C-alpha atoms as a printed R data frame, in Angstrom:
    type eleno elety resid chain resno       x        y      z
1   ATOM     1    CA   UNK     A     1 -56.253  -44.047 37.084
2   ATOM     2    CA   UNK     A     2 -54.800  -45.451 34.050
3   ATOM     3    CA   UNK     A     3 -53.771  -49.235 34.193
4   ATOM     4    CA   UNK     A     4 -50.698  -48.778 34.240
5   ATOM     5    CA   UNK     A     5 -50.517  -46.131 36.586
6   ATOM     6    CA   UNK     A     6 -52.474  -48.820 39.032
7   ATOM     7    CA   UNK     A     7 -49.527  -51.285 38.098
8   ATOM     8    CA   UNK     A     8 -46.818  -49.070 39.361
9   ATOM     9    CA   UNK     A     9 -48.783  -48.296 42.422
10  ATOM    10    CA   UNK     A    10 -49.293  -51.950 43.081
11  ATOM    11    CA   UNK     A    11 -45.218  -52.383 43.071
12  ATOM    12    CA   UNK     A    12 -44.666  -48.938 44.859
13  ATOM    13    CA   UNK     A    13 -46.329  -50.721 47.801
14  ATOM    14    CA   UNK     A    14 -43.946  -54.141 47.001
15  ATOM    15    CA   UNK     A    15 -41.004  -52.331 46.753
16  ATOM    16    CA   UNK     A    16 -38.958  -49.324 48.757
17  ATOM    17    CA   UNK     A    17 -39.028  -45.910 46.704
18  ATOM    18    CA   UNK     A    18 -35.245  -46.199 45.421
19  ATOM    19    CA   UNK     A    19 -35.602  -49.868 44.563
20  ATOM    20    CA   UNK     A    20 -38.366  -49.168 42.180
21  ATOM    21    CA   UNK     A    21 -36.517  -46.074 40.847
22  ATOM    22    CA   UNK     A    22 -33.716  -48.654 39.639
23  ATOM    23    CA   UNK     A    23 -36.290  -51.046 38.191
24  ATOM    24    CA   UNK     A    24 -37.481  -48.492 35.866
25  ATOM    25    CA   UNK     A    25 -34.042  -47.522 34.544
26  ATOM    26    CA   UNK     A    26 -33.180  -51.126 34.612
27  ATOM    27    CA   UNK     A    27 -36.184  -51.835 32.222
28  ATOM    28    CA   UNK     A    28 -36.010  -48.925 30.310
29  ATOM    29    CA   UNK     A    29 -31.979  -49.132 29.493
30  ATOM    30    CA   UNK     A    30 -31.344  -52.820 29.725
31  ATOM    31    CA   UNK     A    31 -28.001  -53.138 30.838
32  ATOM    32    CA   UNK     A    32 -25.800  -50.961 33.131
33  ATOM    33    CA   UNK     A    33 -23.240  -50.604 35.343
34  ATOM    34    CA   UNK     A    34 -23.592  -48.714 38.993
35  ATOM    35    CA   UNK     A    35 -22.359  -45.286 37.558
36  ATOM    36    CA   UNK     A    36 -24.806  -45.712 34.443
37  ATOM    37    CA   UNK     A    37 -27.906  -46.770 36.790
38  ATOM    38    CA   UNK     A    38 -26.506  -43.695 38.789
39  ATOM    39    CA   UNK     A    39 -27.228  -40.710 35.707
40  ATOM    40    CA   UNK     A    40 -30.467  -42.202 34.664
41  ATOM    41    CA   UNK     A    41 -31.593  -41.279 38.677
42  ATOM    42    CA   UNK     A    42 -33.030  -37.823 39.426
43  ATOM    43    CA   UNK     A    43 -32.514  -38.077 43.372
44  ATOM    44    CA   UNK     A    44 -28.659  -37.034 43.270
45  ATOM    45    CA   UNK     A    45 -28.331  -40.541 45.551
46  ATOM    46    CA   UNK     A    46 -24.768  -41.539 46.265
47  ATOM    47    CA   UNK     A    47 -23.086  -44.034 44.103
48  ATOM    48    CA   UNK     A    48 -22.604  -46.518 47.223
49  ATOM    49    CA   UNK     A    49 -26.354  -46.187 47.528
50  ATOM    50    CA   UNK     A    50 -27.117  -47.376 44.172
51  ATOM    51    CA   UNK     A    51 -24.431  -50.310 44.820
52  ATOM    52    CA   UNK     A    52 -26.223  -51.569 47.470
53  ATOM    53    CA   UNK     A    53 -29.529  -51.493 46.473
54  ATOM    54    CA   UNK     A    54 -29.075  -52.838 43.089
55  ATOM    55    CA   UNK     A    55 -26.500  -56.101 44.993
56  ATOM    56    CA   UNK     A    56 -29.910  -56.469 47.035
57  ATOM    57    CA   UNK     A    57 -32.189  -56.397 43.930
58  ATOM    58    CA   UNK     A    58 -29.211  -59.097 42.569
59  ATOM    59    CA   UNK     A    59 -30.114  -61.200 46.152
60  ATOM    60    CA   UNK     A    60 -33.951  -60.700 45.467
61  ATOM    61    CA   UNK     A    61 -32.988  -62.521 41.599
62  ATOM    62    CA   UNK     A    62 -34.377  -58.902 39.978
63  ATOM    63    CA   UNK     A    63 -31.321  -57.917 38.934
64  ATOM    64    CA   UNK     A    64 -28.534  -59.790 37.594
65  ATOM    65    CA   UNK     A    65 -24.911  -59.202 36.923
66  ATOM    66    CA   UNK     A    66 -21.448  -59.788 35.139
67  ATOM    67    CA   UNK     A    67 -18.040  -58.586 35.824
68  ATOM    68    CA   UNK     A    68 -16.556  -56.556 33.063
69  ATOM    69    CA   UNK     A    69 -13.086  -55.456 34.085
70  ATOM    70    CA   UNK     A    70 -13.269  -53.639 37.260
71  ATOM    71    CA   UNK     A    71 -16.727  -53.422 37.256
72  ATOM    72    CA   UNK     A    72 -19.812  -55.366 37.290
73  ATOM    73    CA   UNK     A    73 -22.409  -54.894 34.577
74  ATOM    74    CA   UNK     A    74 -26.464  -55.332 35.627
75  ATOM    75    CA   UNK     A    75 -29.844  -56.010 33.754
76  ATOM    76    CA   UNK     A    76 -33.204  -56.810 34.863
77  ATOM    77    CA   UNK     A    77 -34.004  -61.028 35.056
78  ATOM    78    CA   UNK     A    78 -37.306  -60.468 34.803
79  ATOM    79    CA   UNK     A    79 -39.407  -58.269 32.440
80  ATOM    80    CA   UNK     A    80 -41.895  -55.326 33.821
81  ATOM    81    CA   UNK     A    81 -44.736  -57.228 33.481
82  ATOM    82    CA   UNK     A    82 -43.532  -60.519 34.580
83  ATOM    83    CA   UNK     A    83 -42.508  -58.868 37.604
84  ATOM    84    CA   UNK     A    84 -45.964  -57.284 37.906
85  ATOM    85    CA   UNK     A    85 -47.375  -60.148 37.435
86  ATOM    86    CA   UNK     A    86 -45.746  -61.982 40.196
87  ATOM    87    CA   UNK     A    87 -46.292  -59.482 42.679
88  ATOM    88    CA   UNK     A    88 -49.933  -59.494 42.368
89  ATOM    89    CA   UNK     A    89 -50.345  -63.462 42.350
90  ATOM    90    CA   UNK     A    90 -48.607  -62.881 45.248
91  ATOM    91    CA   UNK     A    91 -50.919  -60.193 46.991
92  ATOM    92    CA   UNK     A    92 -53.632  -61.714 45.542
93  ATOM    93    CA   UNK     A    93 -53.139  -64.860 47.291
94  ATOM    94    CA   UNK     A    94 -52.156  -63.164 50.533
95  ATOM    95    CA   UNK     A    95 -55.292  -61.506 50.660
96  ATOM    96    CA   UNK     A    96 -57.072  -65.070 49.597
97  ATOM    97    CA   UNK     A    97 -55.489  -66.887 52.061
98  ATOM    98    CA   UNK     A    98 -56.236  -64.161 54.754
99  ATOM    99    CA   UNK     A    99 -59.859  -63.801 54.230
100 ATOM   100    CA   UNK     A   100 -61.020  -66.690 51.782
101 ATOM   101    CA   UNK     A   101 -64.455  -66.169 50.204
102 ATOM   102    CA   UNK     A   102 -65.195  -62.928 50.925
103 ATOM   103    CA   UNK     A   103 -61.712  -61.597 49.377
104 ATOM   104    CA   UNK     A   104 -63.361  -63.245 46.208
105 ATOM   105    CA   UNK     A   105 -66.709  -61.443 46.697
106 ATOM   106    CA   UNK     A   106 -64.891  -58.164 47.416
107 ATOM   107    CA   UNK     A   107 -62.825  -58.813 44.284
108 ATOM   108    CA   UNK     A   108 -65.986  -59.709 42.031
109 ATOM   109    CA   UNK     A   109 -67.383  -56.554 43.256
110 ATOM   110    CA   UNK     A   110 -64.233  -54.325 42.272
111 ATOM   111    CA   UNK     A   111 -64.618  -54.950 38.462
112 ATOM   112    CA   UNK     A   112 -68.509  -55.344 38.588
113 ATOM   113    CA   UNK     A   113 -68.728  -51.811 37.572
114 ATOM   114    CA   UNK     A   114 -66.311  -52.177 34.230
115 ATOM   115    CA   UNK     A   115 -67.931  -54.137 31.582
116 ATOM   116    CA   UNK     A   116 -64.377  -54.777 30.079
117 ATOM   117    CA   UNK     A   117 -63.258  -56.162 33.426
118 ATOM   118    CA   UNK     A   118 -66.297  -58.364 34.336
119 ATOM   119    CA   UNK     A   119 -66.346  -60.155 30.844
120 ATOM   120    CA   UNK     A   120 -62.164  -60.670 31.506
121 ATOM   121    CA   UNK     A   121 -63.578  -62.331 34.781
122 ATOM   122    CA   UNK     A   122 -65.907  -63.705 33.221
123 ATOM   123    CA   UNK     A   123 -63.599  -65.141 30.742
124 ATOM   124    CA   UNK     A   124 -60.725  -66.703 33.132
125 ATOM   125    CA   UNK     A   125 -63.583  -68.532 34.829
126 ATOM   126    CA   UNK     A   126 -64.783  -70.364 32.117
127 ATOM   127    CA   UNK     A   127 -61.419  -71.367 31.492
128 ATOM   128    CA   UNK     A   128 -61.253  -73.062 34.974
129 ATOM   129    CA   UNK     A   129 -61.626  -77.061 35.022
130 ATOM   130    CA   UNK     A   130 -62.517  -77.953 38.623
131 ATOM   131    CA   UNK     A   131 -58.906  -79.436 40.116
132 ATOM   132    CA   UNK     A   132 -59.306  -83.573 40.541
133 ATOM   133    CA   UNK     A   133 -60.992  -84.943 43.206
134 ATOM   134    CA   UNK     A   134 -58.652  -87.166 45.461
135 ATOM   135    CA   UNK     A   135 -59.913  -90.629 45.464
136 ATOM   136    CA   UNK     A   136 -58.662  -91.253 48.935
137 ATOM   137    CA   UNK     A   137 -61.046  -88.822 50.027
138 ATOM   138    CA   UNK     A   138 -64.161  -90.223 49.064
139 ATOM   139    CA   UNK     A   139 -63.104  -94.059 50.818
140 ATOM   140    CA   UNK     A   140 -64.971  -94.409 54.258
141 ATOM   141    CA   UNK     A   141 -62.333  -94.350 57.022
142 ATOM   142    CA   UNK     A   142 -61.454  -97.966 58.482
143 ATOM   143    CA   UNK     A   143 -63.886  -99.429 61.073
144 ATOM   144    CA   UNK     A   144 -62.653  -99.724 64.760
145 ATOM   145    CA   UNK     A   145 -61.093 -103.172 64.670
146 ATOM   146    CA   UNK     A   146 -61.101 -103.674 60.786
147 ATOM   147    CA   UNK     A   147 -58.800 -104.910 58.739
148 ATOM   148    CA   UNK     A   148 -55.705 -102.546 57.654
């Protein structure tokens, strides 16, 4: 599977089906209004469909929008890949939080295989200064009946 192929599977399981549809011609066009987003479909989906949808993807800050006459124009707020990249920081650190350590093993393991991979691993960990050590942590809790 091509990388990008991977990418669009990664948001096909972030977003619904039609949502992700309207992305694409969102990136791809730039800016357009319902009945434009509407053309660039294939589905035949009604145009109150593609309202709604793209006023939720305006409420999820994807999509933005501007009233031109009657009508509002949209575009995308975020590019393809900064939208990408969101949504794996975000399932990254689901899966992180969820399992800890052994989501980083299981991750290691993944790109173990692809030299290109590792040494990008590699790479983003020698880039990593250890976060600073809180100084309150290291002072010995107060003694019963010390002084506060």
């Amino acid at each position: 599977m091509s990388p990008r192929d991977a990418r669009r599977q990664g948001l096909a399981a972030h977003f619904g089906p039609l949502e992700l549809a309207i992305l694409d011609v969102m990136w791809s066009k730039g800016e357009l209004d319902v009945a434009g987003c509407v053309r660039h479909l294939d589905g035949g989906q009604a145009y109150t469909t593609i309202k709604t949808v793209m006023e939720r993807l305006v409420i999820k800050e994807l999509l933005d929008r501007r009233k031109e006459g009657r009508q509002y124009v949209y575009w995308p707020r975020q590019s393809r890949r900064e939208v990408e990249q969101r949504v794996a920081a975000e399932q990254v650190r689901q899966v992180v939080d969820g399992f800890g350590d052994l989501a980083v093993a299981h991750f290691v393991r993944a790109v173990s295989g692809d030299a290109g991979q590792l040494a990008h691993v590699r790479a983003l960990l020698a880039g990593i200064t250890d976060p600073p050590r809180d100084s309150r942590a290291e002072e010995p809790p107060d003694a019963p009946g010390g002084a506060a």
